[in-house]
XYZ file of N, CA, C and O in Angstrom:
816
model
N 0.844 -1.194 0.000
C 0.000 0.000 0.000
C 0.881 1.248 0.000
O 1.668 1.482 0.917
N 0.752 1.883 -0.853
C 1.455 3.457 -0.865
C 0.918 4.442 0.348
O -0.086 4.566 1.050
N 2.347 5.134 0.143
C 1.870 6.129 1.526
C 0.635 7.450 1.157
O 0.278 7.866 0.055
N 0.251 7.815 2.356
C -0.874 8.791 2.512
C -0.232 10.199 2.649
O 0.796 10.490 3.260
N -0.850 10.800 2.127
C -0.028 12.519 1.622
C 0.396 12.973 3.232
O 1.457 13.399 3.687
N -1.187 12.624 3.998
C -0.174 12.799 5.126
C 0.875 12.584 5.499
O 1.666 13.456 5.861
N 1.217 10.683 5.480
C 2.460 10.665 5.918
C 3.662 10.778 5.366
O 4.734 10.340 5.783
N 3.383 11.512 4.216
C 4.762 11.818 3.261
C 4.823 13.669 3.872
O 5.818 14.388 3.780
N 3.927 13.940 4.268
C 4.172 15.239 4.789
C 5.037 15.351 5.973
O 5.858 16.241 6.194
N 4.715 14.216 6.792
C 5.404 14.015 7.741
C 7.016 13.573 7.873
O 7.917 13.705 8.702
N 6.847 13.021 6.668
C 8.290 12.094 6.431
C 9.137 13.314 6.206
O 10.142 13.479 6.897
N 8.648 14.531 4.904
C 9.185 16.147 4.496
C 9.426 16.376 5.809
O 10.627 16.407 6.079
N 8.615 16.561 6.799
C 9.311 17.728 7.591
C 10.306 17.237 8.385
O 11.236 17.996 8.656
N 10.302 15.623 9.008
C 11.180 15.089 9.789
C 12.266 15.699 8.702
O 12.781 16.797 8.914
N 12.627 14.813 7.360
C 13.862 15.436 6.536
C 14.575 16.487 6.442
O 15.750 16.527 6.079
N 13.320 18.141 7.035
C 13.925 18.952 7.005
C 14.320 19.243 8.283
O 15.423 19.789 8.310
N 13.685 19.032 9.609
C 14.374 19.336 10.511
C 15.294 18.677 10.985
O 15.658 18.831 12.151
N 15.976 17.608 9.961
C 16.988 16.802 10.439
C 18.088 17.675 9.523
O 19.153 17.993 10.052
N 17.821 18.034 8.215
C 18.989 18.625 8.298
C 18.920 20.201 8.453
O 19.932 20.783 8.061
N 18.104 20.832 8.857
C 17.912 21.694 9.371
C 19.539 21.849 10.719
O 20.104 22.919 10.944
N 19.855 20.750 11.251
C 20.644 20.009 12.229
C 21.894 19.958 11.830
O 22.820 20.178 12.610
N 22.079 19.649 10.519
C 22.878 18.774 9.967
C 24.422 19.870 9.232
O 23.929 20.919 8.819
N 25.406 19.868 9.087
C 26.514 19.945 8.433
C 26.844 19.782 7.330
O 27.354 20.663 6.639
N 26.594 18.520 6.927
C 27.054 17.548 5.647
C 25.736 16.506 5.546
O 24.936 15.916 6.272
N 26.049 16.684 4.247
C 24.649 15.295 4.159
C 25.801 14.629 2.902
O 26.418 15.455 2.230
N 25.998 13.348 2.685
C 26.155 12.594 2.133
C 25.041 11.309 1.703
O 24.443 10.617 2.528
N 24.918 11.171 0.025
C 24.125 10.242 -0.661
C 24.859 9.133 -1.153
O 25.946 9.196 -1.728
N 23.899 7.640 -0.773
C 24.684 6.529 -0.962
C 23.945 5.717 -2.007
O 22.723 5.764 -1.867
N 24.360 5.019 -2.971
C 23.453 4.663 -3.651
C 23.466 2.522 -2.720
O 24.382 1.747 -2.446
N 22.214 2.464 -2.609
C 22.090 1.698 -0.788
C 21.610 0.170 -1.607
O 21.780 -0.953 -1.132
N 21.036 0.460 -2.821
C 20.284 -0.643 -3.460
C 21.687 -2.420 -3.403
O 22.850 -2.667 -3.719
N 20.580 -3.082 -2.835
C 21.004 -4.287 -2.612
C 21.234 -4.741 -1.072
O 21.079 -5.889 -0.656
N 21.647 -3.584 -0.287
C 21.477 -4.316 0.790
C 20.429 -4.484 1.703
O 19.370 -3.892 1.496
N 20.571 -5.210 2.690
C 19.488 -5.793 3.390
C 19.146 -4.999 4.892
O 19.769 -4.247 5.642
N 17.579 -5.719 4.862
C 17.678 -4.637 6.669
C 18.581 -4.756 7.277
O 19.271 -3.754 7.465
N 18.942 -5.911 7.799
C 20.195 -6.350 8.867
C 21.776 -5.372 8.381
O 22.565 -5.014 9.256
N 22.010 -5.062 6.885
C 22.879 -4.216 7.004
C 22.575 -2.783 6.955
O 23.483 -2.054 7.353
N 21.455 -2.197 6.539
C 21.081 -0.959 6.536
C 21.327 -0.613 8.407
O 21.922 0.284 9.005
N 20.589 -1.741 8.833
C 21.083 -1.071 10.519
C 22.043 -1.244 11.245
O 22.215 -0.782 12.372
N 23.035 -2.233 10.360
C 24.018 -1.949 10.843
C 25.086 -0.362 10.823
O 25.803 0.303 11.571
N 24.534 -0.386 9.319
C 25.345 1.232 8.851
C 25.044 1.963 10.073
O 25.834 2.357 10.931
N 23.376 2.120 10.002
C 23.230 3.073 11.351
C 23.731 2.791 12.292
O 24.014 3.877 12.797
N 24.179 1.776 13.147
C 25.035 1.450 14.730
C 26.143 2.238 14.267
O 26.640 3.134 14.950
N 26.586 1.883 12.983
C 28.190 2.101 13.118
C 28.328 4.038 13.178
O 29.275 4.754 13.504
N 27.223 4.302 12.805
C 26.933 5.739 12.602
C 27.166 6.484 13.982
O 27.824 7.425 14.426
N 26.297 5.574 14.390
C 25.290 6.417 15.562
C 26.353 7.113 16.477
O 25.991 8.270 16.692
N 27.775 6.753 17.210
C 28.809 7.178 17.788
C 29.010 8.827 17.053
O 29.212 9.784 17.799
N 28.941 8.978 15.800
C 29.459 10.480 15.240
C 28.156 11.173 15.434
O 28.414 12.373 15.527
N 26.629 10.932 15.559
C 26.281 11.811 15.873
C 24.925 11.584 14.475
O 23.827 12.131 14.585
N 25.275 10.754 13.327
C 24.926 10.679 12.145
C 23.585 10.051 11.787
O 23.172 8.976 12.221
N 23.011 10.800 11.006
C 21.270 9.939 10.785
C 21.328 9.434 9.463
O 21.616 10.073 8.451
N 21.020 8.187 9.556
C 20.326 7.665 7.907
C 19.017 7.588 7.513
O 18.088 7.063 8.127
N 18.999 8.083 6.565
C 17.619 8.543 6.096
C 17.431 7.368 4.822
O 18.471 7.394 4.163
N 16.657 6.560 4.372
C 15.985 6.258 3.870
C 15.075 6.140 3.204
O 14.274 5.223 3.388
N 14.892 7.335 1.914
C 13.075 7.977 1.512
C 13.479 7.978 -0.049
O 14.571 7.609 -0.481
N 12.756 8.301 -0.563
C 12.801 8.644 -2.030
C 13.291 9.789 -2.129
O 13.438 10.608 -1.222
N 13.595 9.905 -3.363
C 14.332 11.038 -4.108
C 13.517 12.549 -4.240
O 13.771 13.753 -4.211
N 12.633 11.837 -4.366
C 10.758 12.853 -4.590
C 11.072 13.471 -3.492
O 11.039 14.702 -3.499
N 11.446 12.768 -2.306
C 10.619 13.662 -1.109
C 11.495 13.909 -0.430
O 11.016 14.408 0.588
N 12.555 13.862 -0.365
C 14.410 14.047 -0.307
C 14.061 15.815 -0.918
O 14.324 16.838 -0.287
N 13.380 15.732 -2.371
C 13.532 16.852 -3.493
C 12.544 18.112 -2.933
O 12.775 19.320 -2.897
N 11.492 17.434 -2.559
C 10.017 18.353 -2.095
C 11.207 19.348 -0.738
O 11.494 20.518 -0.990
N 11.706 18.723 0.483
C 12.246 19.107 1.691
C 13.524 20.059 1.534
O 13.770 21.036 2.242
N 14.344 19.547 0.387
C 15.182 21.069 -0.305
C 14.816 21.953 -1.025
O 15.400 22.932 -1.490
N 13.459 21.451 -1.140
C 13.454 22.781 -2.540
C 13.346 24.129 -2.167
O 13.257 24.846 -3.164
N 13.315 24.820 -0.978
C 13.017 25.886 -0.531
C 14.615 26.054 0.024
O 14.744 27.278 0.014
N 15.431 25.693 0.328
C 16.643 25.797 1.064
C 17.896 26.032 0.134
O 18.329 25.285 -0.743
N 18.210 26.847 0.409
C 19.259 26.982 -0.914
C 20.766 26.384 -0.560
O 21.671 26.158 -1.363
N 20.768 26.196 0.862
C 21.811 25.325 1.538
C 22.196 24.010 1.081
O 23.304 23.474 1.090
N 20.425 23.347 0.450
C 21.012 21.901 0.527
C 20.302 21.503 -1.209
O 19.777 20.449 -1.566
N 20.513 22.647 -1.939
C 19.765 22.614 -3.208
C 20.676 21.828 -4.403
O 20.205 21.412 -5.462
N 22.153 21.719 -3.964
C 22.810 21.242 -4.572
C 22.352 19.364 -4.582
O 22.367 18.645 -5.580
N 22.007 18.980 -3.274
C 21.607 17.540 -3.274
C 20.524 17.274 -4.746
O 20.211 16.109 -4.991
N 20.173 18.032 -5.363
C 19.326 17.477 -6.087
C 20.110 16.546 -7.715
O 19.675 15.793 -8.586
N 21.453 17.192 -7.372
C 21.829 16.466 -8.604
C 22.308 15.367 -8.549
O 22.780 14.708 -9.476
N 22.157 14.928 -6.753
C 22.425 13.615 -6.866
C 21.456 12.594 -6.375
O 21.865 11.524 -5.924
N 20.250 12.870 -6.443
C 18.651 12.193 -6.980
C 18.420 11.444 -8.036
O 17.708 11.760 -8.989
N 19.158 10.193 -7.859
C 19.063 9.383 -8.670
C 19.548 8.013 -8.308
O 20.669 7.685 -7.921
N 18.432 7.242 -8.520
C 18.624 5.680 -8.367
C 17.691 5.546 -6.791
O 16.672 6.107 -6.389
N 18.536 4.607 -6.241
C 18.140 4.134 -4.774
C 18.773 4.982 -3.665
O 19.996 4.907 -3.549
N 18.257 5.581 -3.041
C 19.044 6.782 -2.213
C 19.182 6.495 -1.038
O 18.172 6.172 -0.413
N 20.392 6.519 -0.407
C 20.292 6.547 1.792
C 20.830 7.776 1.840
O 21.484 8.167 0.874
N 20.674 8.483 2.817
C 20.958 10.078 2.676
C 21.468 9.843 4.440
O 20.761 9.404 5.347
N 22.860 10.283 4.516
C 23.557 10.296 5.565
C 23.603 11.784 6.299
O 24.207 12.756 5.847
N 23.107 11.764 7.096
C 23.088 13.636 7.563
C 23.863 13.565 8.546
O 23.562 12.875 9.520
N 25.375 14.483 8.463
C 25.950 14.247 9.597
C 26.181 15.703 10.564
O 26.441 16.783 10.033
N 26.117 15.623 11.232
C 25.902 17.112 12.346
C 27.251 17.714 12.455
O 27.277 18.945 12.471
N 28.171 17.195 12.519
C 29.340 18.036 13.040
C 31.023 17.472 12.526
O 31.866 18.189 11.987
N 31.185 15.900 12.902
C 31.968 15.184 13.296
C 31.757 14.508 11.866
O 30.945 13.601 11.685
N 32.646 15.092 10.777
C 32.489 14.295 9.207
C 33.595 13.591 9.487
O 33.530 12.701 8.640
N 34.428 13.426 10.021
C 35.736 12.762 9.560
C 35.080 10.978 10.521
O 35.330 9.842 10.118
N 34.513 11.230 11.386
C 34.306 10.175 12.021
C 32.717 9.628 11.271
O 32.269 8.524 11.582
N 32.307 10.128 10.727
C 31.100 9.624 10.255
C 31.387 8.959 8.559
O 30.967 7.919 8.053
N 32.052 9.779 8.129
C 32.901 9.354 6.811
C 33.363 8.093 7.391
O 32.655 7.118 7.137
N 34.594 7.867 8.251
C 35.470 6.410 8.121
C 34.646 5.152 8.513
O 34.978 3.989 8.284
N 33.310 5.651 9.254
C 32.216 4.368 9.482
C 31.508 4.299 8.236
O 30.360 4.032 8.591
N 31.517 4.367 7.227
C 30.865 4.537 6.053
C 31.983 3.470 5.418
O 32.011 2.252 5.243
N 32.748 4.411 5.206
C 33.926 3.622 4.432
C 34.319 2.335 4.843
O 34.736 1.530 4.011
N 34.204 1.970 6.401
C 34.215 0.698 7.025
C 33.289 -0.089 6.786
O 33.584 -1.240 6.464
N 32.051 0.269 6.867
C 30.801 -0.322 6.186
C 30.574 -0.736 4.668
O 29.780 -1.550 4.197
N 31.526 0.082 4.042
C 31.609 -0.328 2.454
C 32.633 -1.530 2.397
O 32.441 -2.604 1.827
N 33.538 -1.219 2.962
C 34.603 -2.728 3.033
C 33.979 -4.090 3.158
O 34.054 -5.075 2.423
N 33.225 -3.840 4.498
C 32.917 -5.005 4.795
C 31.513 -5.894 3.702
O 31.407 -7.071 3.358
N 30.467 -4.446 3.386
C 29.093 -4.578 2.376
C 29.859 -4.904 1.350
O 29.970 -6.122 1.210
N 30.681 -3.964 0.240
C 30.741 -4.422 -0.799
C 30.000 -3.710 -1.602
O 30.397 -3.307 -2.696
N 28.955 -3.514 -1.168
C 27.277 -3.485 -1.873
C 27.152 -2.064 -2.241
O 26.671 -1.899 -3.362
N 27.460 -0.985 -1.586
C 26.845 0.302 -1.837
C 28.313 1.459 -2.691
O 29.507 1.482 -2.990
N 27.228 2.120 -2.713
C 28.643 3.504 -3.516
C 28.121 4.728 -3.467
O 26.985 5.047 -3.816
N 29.422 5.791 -2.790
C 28.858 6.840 -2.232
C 28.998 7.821 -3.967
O 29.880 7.874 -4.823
N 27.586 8.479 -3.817
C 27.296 9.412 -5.133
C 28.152 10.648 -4.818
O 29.066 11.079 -5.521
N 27.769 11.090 -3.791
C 28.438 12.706 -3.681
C 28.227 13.134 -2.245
O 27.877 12.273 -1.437
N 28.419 14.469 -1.824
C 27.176 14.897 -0.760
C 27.213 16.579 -1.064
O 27.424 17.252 -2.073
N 26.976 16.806 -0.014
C 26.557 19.239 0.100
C 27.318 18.927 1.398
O 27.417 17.950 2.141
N 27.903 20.400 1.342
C 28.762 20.547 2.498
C 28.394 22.319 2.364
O 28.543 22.853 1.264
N 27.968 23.049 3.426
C 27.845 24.697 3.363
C 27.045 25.014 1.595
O 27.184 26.093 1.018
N 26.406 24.064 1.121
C 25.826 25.032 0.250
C 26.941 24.134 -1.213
O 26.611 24.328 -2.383
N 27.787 23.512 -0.984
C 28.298 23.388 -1.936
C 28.888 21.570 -2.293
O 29.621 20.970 -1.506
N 28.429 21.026 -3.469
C 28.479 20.408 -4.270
C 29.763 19.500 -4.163
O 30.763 20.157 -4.451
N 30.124 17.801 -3.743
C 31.214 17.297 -3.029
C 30.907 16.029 -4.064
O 29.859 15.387 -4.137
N 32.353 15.822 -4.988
C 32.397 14.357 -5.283
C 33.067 13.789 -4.386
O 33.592 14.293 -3.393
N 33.051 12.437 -4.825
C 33.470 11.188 -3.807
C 35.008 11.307 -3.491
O 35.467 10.659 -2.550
N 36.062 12.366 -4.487
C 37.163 12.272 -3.886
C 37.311 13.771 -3.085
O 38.472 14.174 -3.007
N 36.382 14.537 -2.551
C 35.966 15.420 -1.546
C 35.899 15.082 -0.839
O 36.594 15.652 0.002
N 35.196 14.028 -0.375
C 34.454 13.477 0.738
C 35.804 12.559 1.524
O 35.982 12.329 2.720
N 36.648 12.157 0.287
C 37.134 10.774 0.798
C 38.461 12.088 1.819
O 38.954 11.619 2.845
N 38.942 13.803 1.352
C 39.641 14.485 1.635
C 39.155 15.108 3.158
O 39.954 15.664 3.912
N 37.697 14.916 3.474
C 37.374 15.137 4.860
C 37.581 14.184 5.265
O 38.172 14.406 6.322
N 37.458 12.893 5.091
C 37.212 11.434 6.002
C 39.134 11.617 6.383
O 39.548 11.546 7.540
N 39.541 11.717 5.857
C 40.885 11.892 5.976
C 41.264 13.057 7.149
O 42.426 12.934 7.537
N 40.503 14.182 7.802
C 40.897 15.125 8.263
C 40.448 14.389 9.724
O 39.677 13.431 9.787
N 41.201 15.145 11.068
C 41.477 14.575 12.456
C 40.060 14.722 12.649
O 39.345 15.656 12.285
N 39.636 13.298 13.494
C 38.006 13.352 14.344
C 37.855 14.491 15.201
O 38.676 15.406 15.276
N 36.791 14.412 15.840
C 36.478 15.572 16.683
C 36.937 15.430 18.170
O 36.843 16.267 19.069
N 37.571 13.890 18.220
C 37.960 13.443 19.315
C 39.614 13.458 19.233
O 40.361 13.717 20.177
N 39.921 13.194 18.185
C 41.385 13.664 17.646
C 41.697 15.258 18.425
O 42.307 15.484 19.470
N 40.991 16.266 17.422
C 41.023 17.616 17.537
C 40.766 18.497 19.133
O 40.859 19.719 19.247
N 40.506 17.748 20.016
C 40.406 17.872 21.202
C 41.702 17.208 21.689
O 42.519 18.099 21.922
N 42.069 16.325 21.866
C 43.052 15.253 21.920
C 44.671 16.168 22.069
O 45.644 16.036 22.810
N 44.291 17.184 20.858
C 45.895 17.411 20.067
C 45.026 19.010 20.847
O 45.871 19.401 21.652
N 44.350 19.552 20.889
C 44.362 21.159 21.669
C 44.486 20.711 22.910
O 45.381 21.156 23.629
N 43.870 20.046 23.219
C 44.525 19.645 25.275
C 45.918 19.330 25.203
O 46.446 20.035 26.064
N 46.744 18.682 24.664
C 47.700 18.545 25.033
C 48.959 19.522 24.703
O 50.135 19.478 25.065
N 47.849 20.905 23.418
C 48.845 21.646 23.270
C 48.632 22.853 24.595
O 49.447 23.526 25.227
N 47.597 22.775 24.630
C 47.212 23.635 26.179
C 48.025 23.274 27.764
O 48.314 24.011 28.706
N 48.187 22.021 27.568
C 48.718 21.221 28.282
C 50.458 21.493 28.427
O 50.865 21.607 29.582
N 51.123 21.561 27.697
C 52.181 21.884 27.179
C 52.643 23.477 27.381
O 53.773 23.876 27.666
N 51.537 24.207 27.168
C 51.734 26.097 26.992
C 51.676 25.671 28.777
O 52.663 25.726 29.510
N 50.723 25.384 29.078
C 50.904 25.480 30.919
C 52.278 25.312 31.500
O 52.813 26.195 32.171
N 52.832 24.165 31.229
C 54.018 23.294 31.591
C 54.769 24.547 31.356
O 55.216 25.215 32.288
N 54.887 24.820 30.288
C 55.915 25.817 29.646
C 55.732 27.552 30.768
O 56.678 28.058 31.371
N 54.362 28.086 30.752
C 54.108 29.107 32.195
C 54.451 29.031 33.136
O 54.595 30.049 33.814
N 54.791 27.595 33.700
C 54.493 27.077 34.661
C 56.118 27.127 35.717
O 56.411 27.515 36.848
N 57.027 26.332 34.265
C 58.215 26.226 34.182
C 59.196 27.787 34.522
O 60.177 27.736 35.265
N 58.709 29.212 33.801
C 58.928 30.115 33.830
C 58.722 30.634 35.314
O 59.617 30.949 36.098
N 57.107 30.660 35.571
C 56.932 31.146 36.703
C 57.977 30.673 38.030
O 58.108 31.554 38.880
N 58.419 29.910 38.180
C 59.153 29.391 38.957
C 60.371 29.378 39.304
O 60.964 29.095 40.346
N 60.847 29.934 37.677
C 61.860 30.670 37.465
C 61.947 31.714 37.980
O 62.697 31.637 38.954
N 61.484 32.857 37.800
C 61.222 34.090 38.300
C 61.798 34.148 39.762
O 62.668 34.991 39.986
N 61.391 33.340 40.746
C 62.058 34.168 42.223
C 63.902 33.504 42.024
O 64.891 34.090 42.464
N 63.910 32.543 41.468
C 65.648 32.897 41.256
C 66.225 33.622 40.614
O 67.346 34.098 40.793
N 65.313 33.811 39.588
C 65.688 35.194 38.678
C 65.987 36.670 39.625
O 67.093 37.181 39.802
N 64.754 37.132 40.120
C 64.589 38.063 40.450
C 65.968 38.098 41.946
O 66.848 38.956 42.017
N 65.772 36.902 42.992
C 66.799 36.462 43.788
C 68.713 37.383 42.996
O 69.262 38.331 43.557
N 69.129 36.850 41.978
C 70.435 37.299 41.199
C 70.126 38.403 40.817
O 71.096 39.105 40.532
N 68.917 38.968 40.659
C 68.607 40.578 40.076
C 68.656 41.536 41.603
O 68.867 42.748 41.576
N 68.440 40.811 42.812
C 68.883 41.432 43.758
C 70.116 41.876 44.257
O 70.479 43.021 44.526
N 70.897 40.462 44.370
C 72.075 40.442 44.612
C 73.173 40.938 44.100
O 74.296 41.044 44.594
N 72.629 41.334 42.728
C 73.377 42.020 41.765
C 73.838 43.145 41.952
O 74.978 43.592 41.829
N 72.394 43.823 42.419
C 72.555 45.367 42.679
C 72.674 45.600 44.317
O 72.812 46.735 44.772
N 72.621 44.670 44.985
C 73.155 44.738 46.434
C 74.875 45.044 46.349
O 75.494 45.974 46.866
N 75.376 43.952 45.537
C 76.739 43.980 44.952
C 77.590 45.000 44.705
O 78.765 45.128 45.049
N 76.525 46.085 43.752
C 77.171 46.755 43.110
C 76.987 48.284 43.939
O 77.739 49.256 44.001
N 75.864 48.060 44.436
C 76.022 49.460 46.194
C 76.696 49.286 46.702
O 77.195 50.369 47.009
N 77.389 48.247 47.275
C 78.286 47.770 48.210
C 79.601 48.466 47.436
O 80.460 49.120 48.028
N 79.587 48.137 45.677
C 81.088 48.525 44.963
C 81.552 49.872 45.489
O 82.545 50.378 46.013
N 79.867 50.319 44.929
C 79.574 51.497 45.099
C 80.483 52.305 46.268
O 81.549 52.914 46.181
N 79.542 52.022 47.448
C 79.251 52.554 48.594
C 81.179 52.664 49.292
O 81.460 53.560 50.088
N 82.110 51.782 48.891
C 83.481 51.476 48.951
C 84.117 52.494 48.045
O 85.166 53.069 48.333
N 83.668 52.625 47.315
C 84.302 53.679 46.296
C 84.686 54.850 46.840
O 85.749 55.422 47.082
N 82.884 55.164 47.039
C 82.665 56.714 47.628
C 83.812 56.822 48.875
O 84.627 57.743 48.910
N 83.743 55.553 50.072
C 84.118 55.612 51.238
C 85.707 56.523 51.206
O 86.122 57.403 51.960
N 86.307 55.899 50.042
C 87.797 55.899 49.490
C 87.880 57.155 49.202
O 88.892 57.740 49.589
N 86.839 57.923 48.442
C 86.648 59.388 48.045
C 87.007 59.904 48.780
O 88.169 60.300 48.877
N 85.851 60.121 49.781
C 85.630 61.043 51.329
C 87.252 60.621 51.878
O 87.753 61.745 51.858
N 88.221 59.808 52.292
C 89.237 59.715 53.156
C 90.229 60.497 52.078
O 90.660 61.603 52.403
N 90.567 59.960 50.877
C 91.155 61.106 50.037
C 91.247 62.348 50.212
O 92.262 63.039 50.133
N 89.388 62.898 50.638
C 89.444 64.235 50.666
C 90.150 64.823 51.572
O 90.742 65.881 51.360
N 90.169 64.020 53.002
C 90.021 64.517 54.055
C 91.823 64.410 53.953
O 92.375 65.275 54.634
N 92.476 63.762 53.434
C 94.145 63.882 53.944
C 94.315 64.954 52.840
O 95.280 65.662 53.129
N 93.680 65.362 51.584
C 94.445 66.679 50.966
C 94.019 67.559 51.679
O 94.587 68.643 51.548
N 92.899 67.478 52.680
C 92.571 68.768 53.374
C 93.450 69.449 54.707
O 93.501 70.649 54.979
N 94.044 68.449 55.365
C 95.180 67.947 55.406
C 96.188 68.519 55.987
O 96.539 69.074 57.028
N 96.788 67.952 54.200
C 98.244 68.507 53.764
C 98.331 69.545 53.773
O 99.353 70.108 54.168
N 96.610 70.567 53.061
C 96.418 71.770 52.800
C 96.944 72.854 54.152
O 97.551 73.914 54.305
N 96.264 71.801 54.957
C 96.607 72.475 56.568
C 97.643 73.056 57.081
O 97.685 74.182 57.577
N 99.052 71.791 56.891
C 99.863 71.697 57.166
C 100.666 72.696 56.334
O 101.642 73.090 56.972
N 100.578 73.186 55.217
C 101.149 73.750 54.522
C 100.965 75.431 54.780
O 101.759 76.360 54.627
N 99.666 75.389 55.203
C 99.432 77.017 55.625
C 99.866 77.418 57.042
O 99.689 78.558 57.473
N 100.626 76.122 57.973
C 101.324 76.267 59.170
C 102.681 76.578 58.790
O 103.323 77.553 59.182
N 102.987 75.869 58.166
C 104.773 76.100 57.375
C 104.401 77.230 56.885
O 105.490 77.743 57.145
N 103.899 77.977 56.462
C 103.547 78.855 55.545
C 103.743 80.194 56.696
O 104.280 81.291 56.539
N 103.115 79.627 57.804
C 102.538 81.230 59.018
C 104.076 81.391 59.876
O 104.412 82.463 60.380
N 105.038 79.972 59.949
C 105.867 79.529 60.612
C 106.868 80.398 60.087
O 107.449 81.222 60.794
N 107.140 80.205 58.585
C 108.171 81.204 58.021
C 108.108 82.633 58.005
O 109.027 83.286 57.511
């Protein structure tokens, strides 16, 4: 029995508020495999965050046609369609795909939309390739991790630093302060001699 306009209305809007959600949508051409692997795709999905959609092309077509985001999907409306909507995390939703094709055999990815724009299969295969979202956390914590160590290392530095920046100039008052001392006794024996000379002086 074919579906009721209702529930193809229903099926449209779930489609759009899923990718309403969505990042990337990738199209698979799905024909041949079986329930047991269609849900498997989805398990292997489900960790990135990723929905498989399952509908016709028609009504895939009706749910973009107003969106100019995902208007490019229409040129790849053709044949048997699974429509992969992935939210955030493409690199991890890509390599469960690609794992799923190894093992199926059976399916082949058409294309997908990414921001509005139009992705063949060696696009797609150039994100699946880029660090997960668990990667990309992974490698900023430990560079955060590292800048600390490195603050951390410095700060600690500082009171021995500052310690030789004391002593330095304690040092050099002290040079100082010896110098002057040497001055002042200088002065005081030419003042003196001066003395002595204006006695010889009163004497004669």
């Amino acid at each position: 029995m074919g579906r009721t306009l209702e529930n193809k209305k229903e099926i449209v809007a779930d489609l759009k508020e899923t990718l309403s959600k969505s990042t990337l949508a990738l199209v698979i051409d799905y024909q041949g495999l079986t329930v047991s692997e269609i849900t498997d795709l989805r398990r292997r999905l489900r960790p990135s965050g990723t929905v498989c959609k399952v509908t016709k092309n028609t009504l895939m077509g009706i749910a973009i046609k107003d969106d100019e985001k995902w208007q490019p999907l229409s040129e790849l409306l053709n044949g048997s369609s699974a429509f992969l909507l992935v939210k955030e995390d493409f690199s991890s939703a890509i390599k469960a795909y690609q794992e799923f094709q190894k093992v199926s055999k059976k399916t082949e990815l058409r294309g997908g939309v990414l921001e509005g724009r139009l992705l063949k299969e060696p696009d797609v295969k150039v994100l699946g390739d880029l660090p997960s979202k668990e990667q990309l956390i992974a490698q900023i914590a430990g560079a955060i991790n590292a800048l600390a160590t490195k603050i951390a290392v410095g700060i600690n530095e500082v009171p021995g630093s500052l310690a030789r920046a004391l002593q330095a100039v304690s040092d050099q008052e002290q040079s100082g302060g010896s110098t002057e001392t040497v001055a002042v006794e200088d002065s005081s024996t030419e003042t003196t001699t001066e003395g002595d000379s204006s006695t010889e002086t009163a004497a004669e």
